[in-house]
Coordinates of C-alpha atoms in Angstrom, one line a residue:
Chain A
M15 CA 14.3 9.5 -1.4
Y16 CA 16.2 7.4 1.2
S17 CA 20.3 8.7 1.8
E18 CA 23.0 6.7 0.9
K19 CA 23.4 5.0 4.5
V20 CA 20.6 4.0 5.4
M21 CA 20.0 3.0 0.8
E22 CA 23.8 0.6 2.1
H23 CA 21.6 -1.1 5.2
F24 CA 18.6 -1.6 3.2
R25 CA 20.6 -3.8 1.4
N26 CA 22.8 -5.8 3.7
P27 CA 21.2 -5.6 6.6
R28 CA 24.2 -6.8 9.9
N29 CA 22.9 -8.8 12.3
V30 CA 18.9 -10.3 10.5
G31 CA 17.6 -13.6 12.2
E32 CA 17.2 -14.9 15.8
I33 CA 18.6 -15.8 18.8
D34 CA 18.0 -19.5 20.4
K35 CA 17.6 -19.0 24.1
A36 CA 17.8 -15.2 23.8
D37 CA 17.4 -13.0 27.5
G38 CA 14.8 -10.5 25.6
V39 CA 12.5 -10.7 22.8
G40 CA 10.6 -7.2 22.2
E41 CA 8.3 -6.9 19.3
V42 CA 6.6 -3.5 17.6
G43 CA 4.2 -3.2 15.4
N44 CA 1.4 -5.4 14.5
P45 CA 0.7 -5.8 10.0
V46 CA -2.4 -3.7 9.3
C47 CA 0.2 -0.5 10.2
G48 CA 3.0 -2.5 7.3
D49 CA 5.8 -2.3 9.7
M50 CA 7.1 -4.9 12.6
M51 CA 10.3 -5.5 14.6
T52 CA 11.1 -8.5 16.5
F53 CA 15.0 -7.7 18.3
Y54 CA 16.5 -10.3 20.3
V55 CA 18.9 -9.7 22.4
K56 CA 21.4 -11.6 24.9
I57 CA 22.7 -10.2 28.1
D58 CA 26.2 -10.9 30.2
N59 CA 27.2 -9.7 32.9
G60 CA 24.4 -6.2 31.5
I61 CA 26.9 -5.9 28.3
L62 CA 24.4 -6.7 25.3
T63 CA 26.8 -9.0 23.3
D64 CA 24.7 -10.2 20.9
V65 CA 21.4 -8.2 19.2
K66 CA 19.7 -9.8 16.3
F67 CA 16.0 -8.7 14.6
K68 CA 13.6 -9.5 12.3
T69 CA 11.9 -6.9 10.3
F70 CA 8.4 -7.0 8.1
G71 CA 8.7 -3.6 6.9
C72 CA 10.3 -0.7 4.7
G73 CA 13.0 -0.3 3.3
A74 CA 13.6 2.3 6.1
A75 CA 11.8 0.0 8.9
I76 CA 14.5 -2.6 7.8
A77 CA 17.7 -0.7 7.7
V78 CA 16.3 1.4 11.6
S79 CA 17.1 -2.3 12.4
S80 CA 19.9 -3.5 11.2
M81 CA 21.6 0.7 12.3
V82 CA 20.1 -0.2 15.5
S83 CA 21.7 -3.9 16.4
E84 CA 24.4 -1.8 15.3
M85 CA 24.2 0.6 17.9
A86 CA 23.7 -1.6 20.0
K87 CA 26.0 -4.4 19.9
G88 CA 28.5 -4.2 22.5
K89 CA 26.5 -1.2 25.0
T90 CA 25.7 -2.2 28.7
V91 CA 22.1 -2.2 29.3
D92 CA 21.6 1.3 30.4
E93 CA 24.6 2.6 27.3
A94 CA 21.2 0.7 24.7
M95 CA 18.3 2.1 26.8
K96 CA 19.7 5.5 26.2
I97 CA 19.1 5.1 22.2
S98 CA 17.0 7.1 20.8
N99 CA 14.7 7.5 18.0
A100 CA 16.6 10.5 17.4
D101 CA 20.2 8.9 17.3
V102 CA 19.6 6.3 14.8
A103 CA 18.1 8.8 12.6
K104 CA 21.0 10.6 12.9
E105 CA 23.2 7.4 12.1
L106 CA 22.2 7.2 9.0
G107 CA 22.4 10.4 7.6
G108 CA 18.6 11.2 7.7
L109 CA 15.3 9.7 7.6
P110 CA 12.0 10.9 4.7
P111 CA 9.5 13.0 7.5
N112 CA 7.0 10.6 6.7
K113 CA 9.8 7.2 7.9
L114 CA 10.0 8.8 11.3
H115 CA 8.4 6.6 12.9
C116 CA 10.2 3.6 11.8
S117 CA 13.2 4.6 13.6
N118 CA 10.8 5.6 17.1
L119 CA 10.4 1.7 16.0
G120 CA 13.8 0.0 16.3
A121 CA 14.5 1.7 19.3
D122 CA 11.1 0.9 20.5
A123 CA 12.2 -3.8 19.8
L124 CA 15.8 -2.6 21.8
H125 CA 13.9 -0.9 24.5
K126 CA 11.0 -3.7 24.5
A127 CA 13.9 -6.7 24.5
I128 CA 15.7 -5.5 26.4
E129 CA 12.7 -4.6 29.5
D130 CA 11.5 -8.2 28.6
Y131 CA 15.3 -9.6 30.0
L132 CA 14.8 -7.1 33.5
A133 CA 11.5 -8.3 33.2
R134 CA 12.6 -11.9 33.6
K135 CA 15.4 -11.2 35.5
N136 CA 13.3 -10.0 38.2
E137 CA 10.1 -12.7 37.7
G138 CA 13.3 -15.8 37.9
E139 CA 14.7 -13.9 41.3
K140 CA 11.7 -14.1 43.5
E141 CA 10.0 -17.4 41.5
G142 CA 13.3 -19.5 43.1
C143 CA 14.8 -19.9 39.2
R144 CA 18.0 -18.9 41.3
C145 CA 20.2 -21.5 43.6
P146 CA 19.1 -20.5 47.1
Y147 CA 21.6 -21.2 48.2
C148 CA 24.2 -19.3 46.1
D149 CA 22.3 -17.3 43.9
E150 CA 23.4 -18.6 41.1
P151 CA 20.2 -19.0 37.8
V152 CA 19.5 -22.8 38.4
A153 CA 17.9 -25.0 35.6
P154 CA 14.9 -26.4 36.3
P155 CA 13.2 -28.0 39.4
G156 CA 15.2 -30.9 40.3
V157 CA 18.5 -30.5 38.6
P158 CA 21.5 -29.3 40.8
C159 CA 22.9 -26.5 41.3
V160 CA 25.4 -25.8 39.3
P161 CA 28.2 -23.2 40.0
C162 CA 27.4 -24.6 43.9
N163 CA 27.2 -28.3 43.3
V164 CA 23.6 -28.9 45.8
K165 CA 21.3 -30.8 44.9
I166 CA 18.0 -27.9 45.8
R167 CA 15.4 -29.8 47.5
Y168 CA 12.0 -28.1 46.9
C169 CA 8.4 -28.2 49.8
P170 CA 6.4 -30.3 48.4
A171 CA 3.9 -28.6 49.1
C172 CA 3.8 -25.6 47.8
G173 CA 7.3 -26.6 45.5
K174 CA 9.8 -23.4 46.5
P175 CA 13.0 -24.5 47.2
L176 CA 13.8 -25.4 50.8
P177 CA 16.7 -22.8 52.6
K178 CA 19.5 -25.8 53.1
D179 CA 19.6 -26.8 56.6
S180 CA 15.8 -27.0 57.5
E181 CA 13.2 -29.5 56.8
E182 CA 11.0 -26.5 56.9
C183 CA 9.1 -24.5 54.2
P184 CA 9.5 -20.6 55.2
E185 CA 6.5 -20.3 52.2
C186 CA 3.5 -22.4 53.5
S187 CA 4.9 -24.1 57.3
G188 CA 5.1 -27.2 55.2
H189 CA 0.7 -27.4 54.7
D190 CA -0.3 -27.6 51.3
A191 CA -2.8 -24.4 49.7
A192 CA -5.9 -27.3 51.8
G193 CA -4.1 -27.2 55.0
R194 CA -2.5 -30.2 55.0
E195 CA 0.5 -31.5 56.3
A196 CA 2.9 -32.7 52.4
A197 CA 4.6 -35.5 53.5
H198 CA 9.0 -34.9 53.4
Q199 CA 9.8 -37.0 50.7
Chain B
M22 CA 4.9 20.3 -29.2
L23 CA 8.1 22.7 -28.4
T24 CA 7.0 25.4 -31.3
F25 CA 4.1 26.7 -28.8
L26 CA 7.1 27.3 -26.0
N27 CA 8.7 29.8 -28.6
E28 CA 8.0 30.8 -31.6
D29 CA 4.3 29.7 -30.9
F30 CA 4.1 31.6 -27.6
G31 CA 0.8 33.2 -27.7
S32 CA -2.7 32.7 -26.0
P33 CA -5.4 31.0 -27.9
S34 CA -7.4 33.4 -26.6
S35 CA -6.1 36.3 -28.2
M36 CA -7.2 38.4 -31.1
H37 CA -3.1 39.1 -32.3
R38 CA -1.1 37.0 -34.7
F39 CA 0.7 35.4 -32.6
G40 CA -3.3 34.1 -30.9
T41 CA -3.8 32.7 -34.0
R42 CA -1.4 28.9 -34.0
P43 CA -2.2 27.9 -30.3
R44 CA -5.4 28.1 -31.7
A45 CA -5.6 26.0 -34.4
A46 CA -3.3 23.8 -33.0
L47 CA -5.7 23.1 -29.7
D48 CA -8.5 23.1 -32.2
D49 CA -6.8 20.1 -32.8
A50 CA -5.4 18.0 -30.1
R51 CA -9.9 19.3 -29.6
T52 CA -10.1 17.2 -32.6
Q53 CA -7.7 14.5 -31.8
V54 CA -8.3 13.8 -28.3
A55 CA -12.2 13.9 -29.5
A56 CA -11.8 10.6 -31.7
L57 CA -9.4 8.6 -29.6
I58 CA -12.9 8.6 -27.8
N59 CA -15.5 9.4 -30.2
S60 CA -17.1 12.4 -28.9
R61 CA -17.8 15.4 -30.5
P62 CA -14.5 18.5 -29.4
D63 CA -16.6 20.7 -28.7
D64 CA -17.9 17.9 -25.5
I65 CA -13.7 18.4 -24.7
V66 CA -12.5 20.4 -21.2
F67 CA -9.2 20.4 -21.2
T68 CA -7.7 20.7 -17.4
A69 CA -4.3 20.1 -16.3
S70 CA -4.4 16.4 -15.1
A71 CA -6.6 13.2 -14.2
S72 CA -7.7 14.4 -11.1
E73 CA -8.4 17.7 -11.8
S74 CA -11.0 16.5 -14.3
N75 CA -12.1 14.3 -11.7
N76 CA -12.7 17.2 -9.1
L77 CA -13.9 19.0 -11.8
A78 CA -16.7 16.1 -11.9
I79 CA -17.5 15.5 -8.5
K80 CA -17.3 18.9 -7.6
G81 CA -19.6 20.3 -11.1
F82 CA -21.9 18.1 -11.1
A83 CA -22.8 18.3 -7.1
L84 CA -22.9 22.4 -7.0
A85 CA -24.6 22.9 -10.4
H86 CA -27.6 20.4 -9.1
R87 CA -28.7 21.5 -6.3
D88 CA -32.0 21.7 -6.9
K89 CA -33.0 17.9 -7.7
G90 CA -30.5 16.4 -4.0
M91 CA -27.7 16.8 -2.5
H92 CA -26.1 12.6 -2.8
I93 CA -23.7 11.0 -5.0
V94 CA -22.3 7.8 -5.1
A95 CA -19.8 6.4 -6.1
S96 CA -17.9 3.3 -6.0
A97 CA -15.4 2.3 -2.0
T98 CA -12.7 1.6 -5.5
E99 CA -12.5 5.5 -7.1
H100 CA -9.2 6.9 -6.8
V101 CA -8.4 9.0 -4.0
S102 CA -9.9 12.7 -6.4
V103 CA -12.8 11.0 -5.8
L104 CA -13.2 10.2 -3.2
E105 CA -11.4 13.9 -1.5
A106 CA -13.6 16.0 -3.7
L107 CA -17.2 13.4 -2.0
K108 CA -15.2 14.2 1.5
S109 CA -14.7 17.8 0.7
L110 CA -18.3 18.4 -0.4
C111 CA -19.7 17.3 3.1
V112 CA -19.4 20.8 4.6
L113 CA -21.6 22.8 1.8
G114 CA -24.3 19.0 3.0
L115 CA -23.1 16.9 0.6
E116 CA -24.0 12.9 1.3
Y117 CA -22.3 10.1 -0.6
D118 CA -22.4 6.3 -0.7
L119 CA -19.3 4.5 -1.9
V120 CA -21.3 0.6 -3.9
P121 CA -18.6 -2.1 -2.2
V122 CA -17.8 -4.0 -4.8
E123 CA -17.3 -7.8 -5.2
P124 CA -14.2 -9.3 -4.8
D125 CA -13.3 -9.4 -7.8
G126 CA -13.1 -6.2 -7.5
T127 CA -16.7 -5.1 -9.8
V128 CA -19.1 -3.2 -8.9
H129 CA -23.0 -5.5 -8.9
P130 CA -25.6 -3.8 -11.0
D131 CA -28.2 -4.6 -7.9
K132 CA -25.7 -2.6 -5.8
L133 CA -25.6 0.4 -6.9
A134 CA -29.1 0.6 -8.2
A135 CA -30.1 -0.2 -3.5
A136 CA -27.5 3.4 -3.3
I137 CA -29.3 5.7 -6.1
K138 CA -31.6 7.1 -4.0
T139 CA -34.2 10.6 -5.2
E140 CA -31.7 13.1 -4.1
T141 CA -29.1 11.5 -6.7
V142 CA -26.9 14.1 -9.0
L143 CA -24.1 12.0 -9.6
V144 CA -23.1 8.3 -9.9
S145 CA -19.9 8.2 -10.6
V146 CA -17.5 4.5 -10.9
M147 CA -14.4 4.3 -13.2
H148 CA -14.4 2.9 -15.5
A149 CA -11.2 0.6 -14.8
N150 CA -9.0 0.4 -11.7
Y151 CA -5.0 2.1 -11.6
E152 CA -4.3 -1.0 -8.7
V153 CA -5.5 -4.6 -9.9
G154 CA -6.7 -3.9 -13.9
T155 CA -10.6 -4.3 -13.1
I156 CA -12.5 -3.0 -16.0
Q157 CA -16.2 -2.2 -15.4
N158 CA -19.4 -2.8 -17.0
I159 CA -19.4 0.3 -17.7
K160 CA -21.9 -0.1 -20.1
E161 CA -24.9 -1.5 -17.5
L162 CA -23.7 0.9 -14.9
A163 CA -24.3 3.7 -16.7
A164 CA -27.6 1.8 -18.2
L165 CA -29.0 1.4 -15.1
A166 CA -28.1 4.9 -13.9
R167 CA -30.2 6.4 -17.3
R168 CA -32.8 4.5 -15.7
Y169 CA -32.9 7.1 -12.6
R170 CA -32.5 9.8 -14.5
V171 CA -29.1 10.1 -13.0
P172 CA -25.9 11.8 -14.7
F173 CA -22.8 8.8 -15.6
H174 CA -19.4 9.8 -14.4
S175 CA -15.9 7.9 -15.9
D176 CA -12.8 8.0 -14.4
G177 CA -11.5 6.5 -17.2
T178 CA -7.7 7.0 -16.5
A179 CA -6.8 3.4 -16.1
A180 CA -8.6 2.6 -19.2
V181 CA -7.8 5.5 -21.8
G182 CA -4.5 4.1 -23.8
R183 CA -5.4 -0.1 -23.0
I184 CA -8.6 -0.9 -24.6
P185 CA -10.1 0.6 -26.8
V186 CA -12.9 3.7 -25.5
D187 CA -16.7 4.5 -27.0
V188 CA -18.1 7.4 -24.5
A189 CA -21.3 6.9 -27.4
D190 CA -21.1 3.0 -26.8
L191 CA -20.3 3.6 -22.7
G192 CA -23.7 5.8 -22.2
V193 CA -22.0 8.3 -20.2
D194 CA -21.9 11.8 -19.6
A195 CA -18.9 12.7 -18.5
Y196 CA -16.1 11.2 -18.5
T197 CA -12.3 11.5 -17.3
F198 CA -8.5 10.6 -19.1
P199 CA -4.9 12.2 -18.9
A200 CA -2.3 12.9 -21.7
M201 CA 0.0 10.5 -20.1
S202 CA -3.1 7.7 -19.8
V203 CA -1.4 8.5 -23.4
Y204 CA 1.9 9.0 -22.7
G205 CA 1.2 11.9 -23.7
P206 CA 2.8 14.8 -21.1
K207 CA 2.4 15.8 -17.5
G208 CA 0.1 18.9 -17.4
A209 CA -2.4 18.1 -19.6
A210 CA -5.4 15.5 -18.9
A211 CA -9.3 16.0 -20.8
L212 CA -12.7 15.2 -19.1
Y213 CA -15.3 14.5 -21.4
L214 CA -18.9 16.2 -21.2
K215 CA -22.0 14.8 -22.5
R216 CA -23.3 18.1 -24.8
G217 CA -26.0 19.8 -22.3
T218 CA -24.2 18.7 -19.5
R219 CA -25.0 21.4 -16.4
I220 CA -21.8 21.6 -14.6
Q221 CA -20.3 24.2 -11.6
S222 CA -16.6 25.4 -13.3
L223 CA -14.3 25.6 -10.8
I224 CA -12.3 28.1 -11.5
E225 CA -14.0 30.6 -12.5
G226 CA -12.8 34.2 -14.4
G227 CA -12.7 33.3 -18.2
F228 CA -14.5 32.1 -20.6
Q229 CA -11.4 29.6 -21.7
E230 CA -12.9 26.3 -22.2
K231 CA -16.9 27.0 -23.4
N232 CA -16.8 28.9 -19.8
R233 CA -17.0 24.4 -17.5
R234 CA -12.1 25.9 -17.4
A235 CA -11.1 29.5 -16.6
G236 CA -7.2 30.1 -17.2
T237 CA -5.0 29.9 -20.8
E238 CA -5.0 26.6 -21.9
D239 CA -1.7 25.0 -21.5
V240 CA -1.2 24.3 -25.0
A241 CA 2.1 23.2 -25.7
A242 CA 1.4 20.5 -23.4
I243 CA -2.0 19.9 -24.7
A244 CA -0.8 19.9 -28.3
G245 CA 1.3 17.1 -27.0
F246 CA -2.2 15.0 -25.3
G247 CA -3.2 16.1 -29.3
A248 CA -0.5 14.5 -30.8
A249 CA -0.5 10.6 -28.4
A250 CA -4.0 10.9 -29.1
A251 CA -3.8 9.9 -32.6
V252 CA -0.9 7.8 -32.4
T253 CA -2.8 6.0 -30.4
K254 CA -5.9 5.7 -31.5
A255 CA -3.8 4.0 -34.3
K256 CA -1.4 1.5 -32.4
L257 CA -3.8 0.2 -29.8
P258 CA -4.7 -2.9 -31.0
E259 CA -1.6 -3.6 -31.8
W260 CA 0.1 -2.1 -28.7
S261 CA -3.1 -4.5 -26.3
A262 CA -2.5 -7.4 -28.6
T263 CA 1.7 -7.5 -26.9
M264 CA 0.3 -6.6 -23.8
T265 CA -2.1 -8.9 -23.2
K266 CA 0.5 -11.2 -24.0
L267 CA 3.0 -10.0 -21.7
A268 CA 1.1 -9.9 -19.0
Q269 CA -0.6 -13.5 -19.5
R270 CA 4.0 -14.9 -19.1
I271 CA 3.2 -13.6 -15.4
F272 CA 0.8 -14.4 -14.3
K273 CA 1.4 -18.2 -16.1
E274 CA 5.0 -18.0 -15.4
L275 CA 5.2 -16.9 -11.8
P276 CA 3.7 -18.8 -9.2
G277 CA 5.6 -21.8 -10.5
K278 CA 8.9 -19.6 -9.7
L279 CA 7.5 -18.3 -6.1
D280 CA 5.3 -19.6 -4.0
H281 CA 2.7 -18.2 -1.8
V282 CA 2.0 -15.4 -4.6
L283 CA -1.4 -14.2 -4.5
F284 CA -2.6 -12.1 -7.2
T285 CA -5.7 -9.6 -6.9
G286 CA -8.6 -8.5 -9.2
P287 CA -10.2 -10.9 -11.8
V288 CA -7.3 -13.5 -13.0
P289 CA -8.8 -15.8 -15.5
P290 CA -9.5 -18.3 -15.0
E291 CA -8.3 -20.8 -16.6
T292 CA -4.4 -19.0 -15.8
G293 CA -5.2 -20.2 -12.1
P294 CA -2.0 -22.6 -11.0
E295 CA -2.9 -24.1 -7.8
S296 CA 0.2 -22.6 -6.2
A297 CA -2.0 -19.3 -6.7
K298 CA -4.6 -20.9 -5.9
D299 CA -6.1 -17.9 -3.5
S300 CA -6.3 -15.7 -6.2
V301 CA -9.5 -14.3 -7.7
A302 CA -10.6 -16.5 -10.5
S303 CA -12.8 -14.4 -11.6
R304 CA -14.4 -14.0 -16.2
A305 CA -14.4 -10.2 -15.6
K306 CA -11.5 -8.2 -17.8
R307 CA -8.3 -7.0 -16.8
I308 CA -6.9 -4.4 -18.8
P309 CA -3.7 -5.7 -21.0
G310 CA -0.6 -5.6 -19.7
H311 CA -1.6 -4.6 -15.8
V312 CA -0.3 -7.5 -13.7
S313 CA -0.7 -7.4 -9.5
V314 CA 0.5 -10.1 -7.1
V315 CA 0.6 -10.6 -3.2
V316 CA 3.5 -11.4 -1.8
E317 CA 2.9 -13.3 1.0
F318 CA 5.0 -12.4 4.1
V319 CA 7.4 -9.3 2.2
E320 CA 6.3 -5.6 2.4
G321 CA 5.6 -4.3 -0.3
E322 CA 8.1 -0.8 -0.2
A323 CA 11.4 -3.5 0.2
M324 CA 10.6 -4.9 -2.8
L325 CA 10.1 -1.9 -4.9
L326 CA 13.9 -1.4 -3.5
F327 CA 15.1 -4.0 -4.6
L328 CA 13.6 -4.2 -7.9
D329 CA 14.6 -1.3 -9.2
D330 CA 18.4 -2.1 -8.1
G331 CA 17.5 -5.7 -10.7
G332 CA 15.9 -2.3 -13.7
I333 CA 12.6 -2.8 -13.2
A334 CA 10.4 0.1 -12.1
A335 CA 7.3 -1.2 -10.1
A336 CA 4.8 -0.1 -7.6
S337 CA 2.5 -1.1 -4.4
G338 CA -0.2 -0.3 -2.3
S339 CA 1.1 -1.0 0.8
S340 CA 1.3 2.5 3.4
C341 CA 5.0 2.2 3.9
S342 CA 4.9 3.0 0.1
A343 CA 2.4 6.1 0.1
K344 CA 3.0 8.7 1.4
T345 CA 0.2 8.3 3.6
L346 CA 0.9 5.8 5.2
K347 CA -2.0 3.8 4.4
A348 CA -2.1 1.3 3.3
S349 CA -4.8 0.8 -0.3
H350 CA -8.6 1.2 0.4
V351 CA -9.2 -0.3 -2.9
L352 CA -6.9 -4.3 -1.9
L353 CA -8.8 -3.1 1.8
A354 CA -12.9 -2.2 -0.3
M355 CA -12.2 -6.2 -2.3
G356 CA -11.5 -7.5 1.2
L357 CA -7.9 -8.4 1.6
P358 CA -6.8 -8.0 5.3
H359 CA -4.8 -5.5 6.2
T360 CA -1.4 -7.2 6.3
K361 CA -1.6 -8.8 2.8
A362 CA -2.4 -4.8 1.1
Q363 CA 1.3 -4.2 2.1
S364 CA 2.9 -6.7 0.5
S365 CA 1.2 -6.6 -3.2
L366 CA 3.2 -5.6 -6.2
V367 CA 2.1 -3.9 -9.0
L368 CA 3.6 -4.3 -12.7
T369 CA 2.4 -2.1 -16.4
M370 CA 3.4 -3.3 -19.7
G371 CA 4.0 -0.7 -20.7
K372 CA 3.7 0.1 -25.1
D373 CA 8.0 0.0 -24.9
T374 CA 7.7 -3.2 -22.8
T375 CA 9.8 -7.2 -24.0
D376 CA 9.8 -9.8 -23.8
A377 CA 13.3 -9.6 -21.9
D378 CA 11.9 -6.9 -19.7
V379 CA 9.0 -9.7 -18.5
T380 CA 11.5 -12.7 -18.6
L381 CA 14.0 -10.3 -16.3
F382 CA 11.3 -9.6 -13.8
L383 CA 10.3 -13.0 -13.4
E384 CA 14.3 -14.1 -12.4
K385 CA 14.9 -10.6 -10.9
L386 CA 11.5 -11.3 -7.7
P387 CA 12.3 -14.9 -6.6
P388 CA 15.4 -14.0 -5.3
I389 CA 14.5 -10.8 -3.9
A390 CA 11.1 -11.9 -2.7
A391 CA 13.5 -15.3 -0.5
R392 CA 15.8 -12.4 0.5
L393 CA 13.4 -10.4 1.8
R394 CA 11.5 -13.2 4.0
E395 CA 14.4 -14.4 5.9
I396 CA 14.2 -10.8 7.6
S397 CA 10.5 -11.4 7.8
P398 CA 8.7 -12.4 11.2
L399 CA 5.6 -13.0 9.8
Y400 CA 7.5 -15.5 7.8
A401 CA 9.6 -16.7 11.2
K402 CA 5.8 -17.0 12.9
F403 CA 3.9 -19.2 8.5
K404 CA 7.7 -21.6 9.3
K405 CA 7.1 -22.6 12.8
G406 CA 2.9 -22.5 12.2
E407 CA 2.4 -19.9 13.8
D408 CA -0.4 -18.4 12.6
P409 CA 1.7 -14.8 10.4
Y410 CA -1.7 -12.7 10.3
A411 CA -3.5 -12.7 13.6
V412 CA -4.2 -9.0 14.8
K413 CA -4.8 -8.1 18.5
P414 CA -8.1 -6.9 19.5
G415 CA -7.4 -3.3 19.3
E416 CA -4.0 -3.7 16.8
T417 CA -4.7 -0.7 15.2
C418 CA -1.7 2.5 13.9
E419 CA -4.1 5.9 12.5
D420 CA -3.7 7.5 15.5
E421 CA 0.0 6.7 15.7
H422 CA 0.8 7.3 12.5
Q423 CA -1.2 10.8 12.8
A424 CA 0.6 12.0 15.4
E425 CA 3.4 11.9 12.7
H426 CA 1.6 14.1 10.6
E427 CA 0.1 16.7 13.0

């Protein structure tokens, strides 16, 4: 029923597992369908340096997950986004017609994980999780920015980071939601 | 059997000499097959498969009794050949009701009685379920239908060859069973029709099978069916005792070797061990040599593939293992959530299954389950204390799969 390549990936799936503090996580499928896939990606400088997955599903679903993880590893974000279900099925030496949807799921889960990474990155830029002085990502509020070693000061009223040499918050002008002026620490 | 593919190639309907032996073989087989279920030979109609027998019963009764009404009652766990036959009759105006089953898979007589109407022309309840092993109390259900003067059909595919069947004692009007149930060849099956039963033939244009199924009979397959039926009749008590014992071992030993398993169908209360405590303890009977079990957090087809690698041929009710990509309607009708139906495994033991085979299975399954659980996001969720079976509102995949098929 399955090609040798599918069976080989099913029997010895590559990259099984979870990535601690993954840059992006993508989950597709649901218990009703019978297939669930979760992909984890680690992305450094736009390259997928690590890809891992967990899959609940048939032989095809497991083989597809394994193949997708192998295909995506080392690729740029753009390249990985271009991996299509047809590519995956082709690499596996074909899938039975009624199992083609499994290859959709694999590519979808990978793309979802990358989209999650992009959204987080975007969110990070918006929410000020980056150092306002050197634009590198920073740890939670109150911790000095490691790359530029400046202690980031936050507006006591709205919590947003303050510009480097200013006491005035450009977001709220130092007033909280009720319009009261907050005391500077 | 082979002689009817070589030397004795004639048609049983022919008047010339080449028809003589095939005709005699057909008569012999009819007698042997009838003896297996204690019917008269004339009451046996040979067909090509149990699916055909079920179609003939459902459609044949519906079409022959249109003067009375167009309503059929069946159980929710019938084989698809019954369910699809019912659906296809809807274009002719047939209405049908599916009686829900209890958690152990049995049909409650009160629920069956509630579904019968004055227009009901047939009640169809399978004798035993192939997926969960439940044996229905056909004698009671058929008697109930008789009180309402409604004929009763039963699909005995999973019962014949495993338990003794006596159609006279059961009180059924029609009964389906294939040669495969008695280790006979594929391509032959029977529909028992009680004397005097009115039925519309579905294949017309010949007098074979007393006008109930036109077309030259597959003499070779039917001769094999007859021989297999005769052997089965003689050996059944011995076989069924062995099969029962083997299945019992799995019920008793598997939960000690693998956690988070749930037996489906009726599980005798005394064999419901702690780790399989969610199983439905029931006094309803199971067919010998049949075990159905949900191995949580692991998908069925993946288990089948690894079991096959280990030399064990099993089946599953998961949507992935089904060509339809739908989870087993039987398990869903018994109240199992989709997620658990995806993790089902069906094991049948036959006359040649040995104690060593069962030992092999008990050895092979736990590491397979452990390996697949390692990959499973459901198991990861469970380990983190989250609900692995949480289904978000509106989650379904009907559309997706239908789109794939179009």
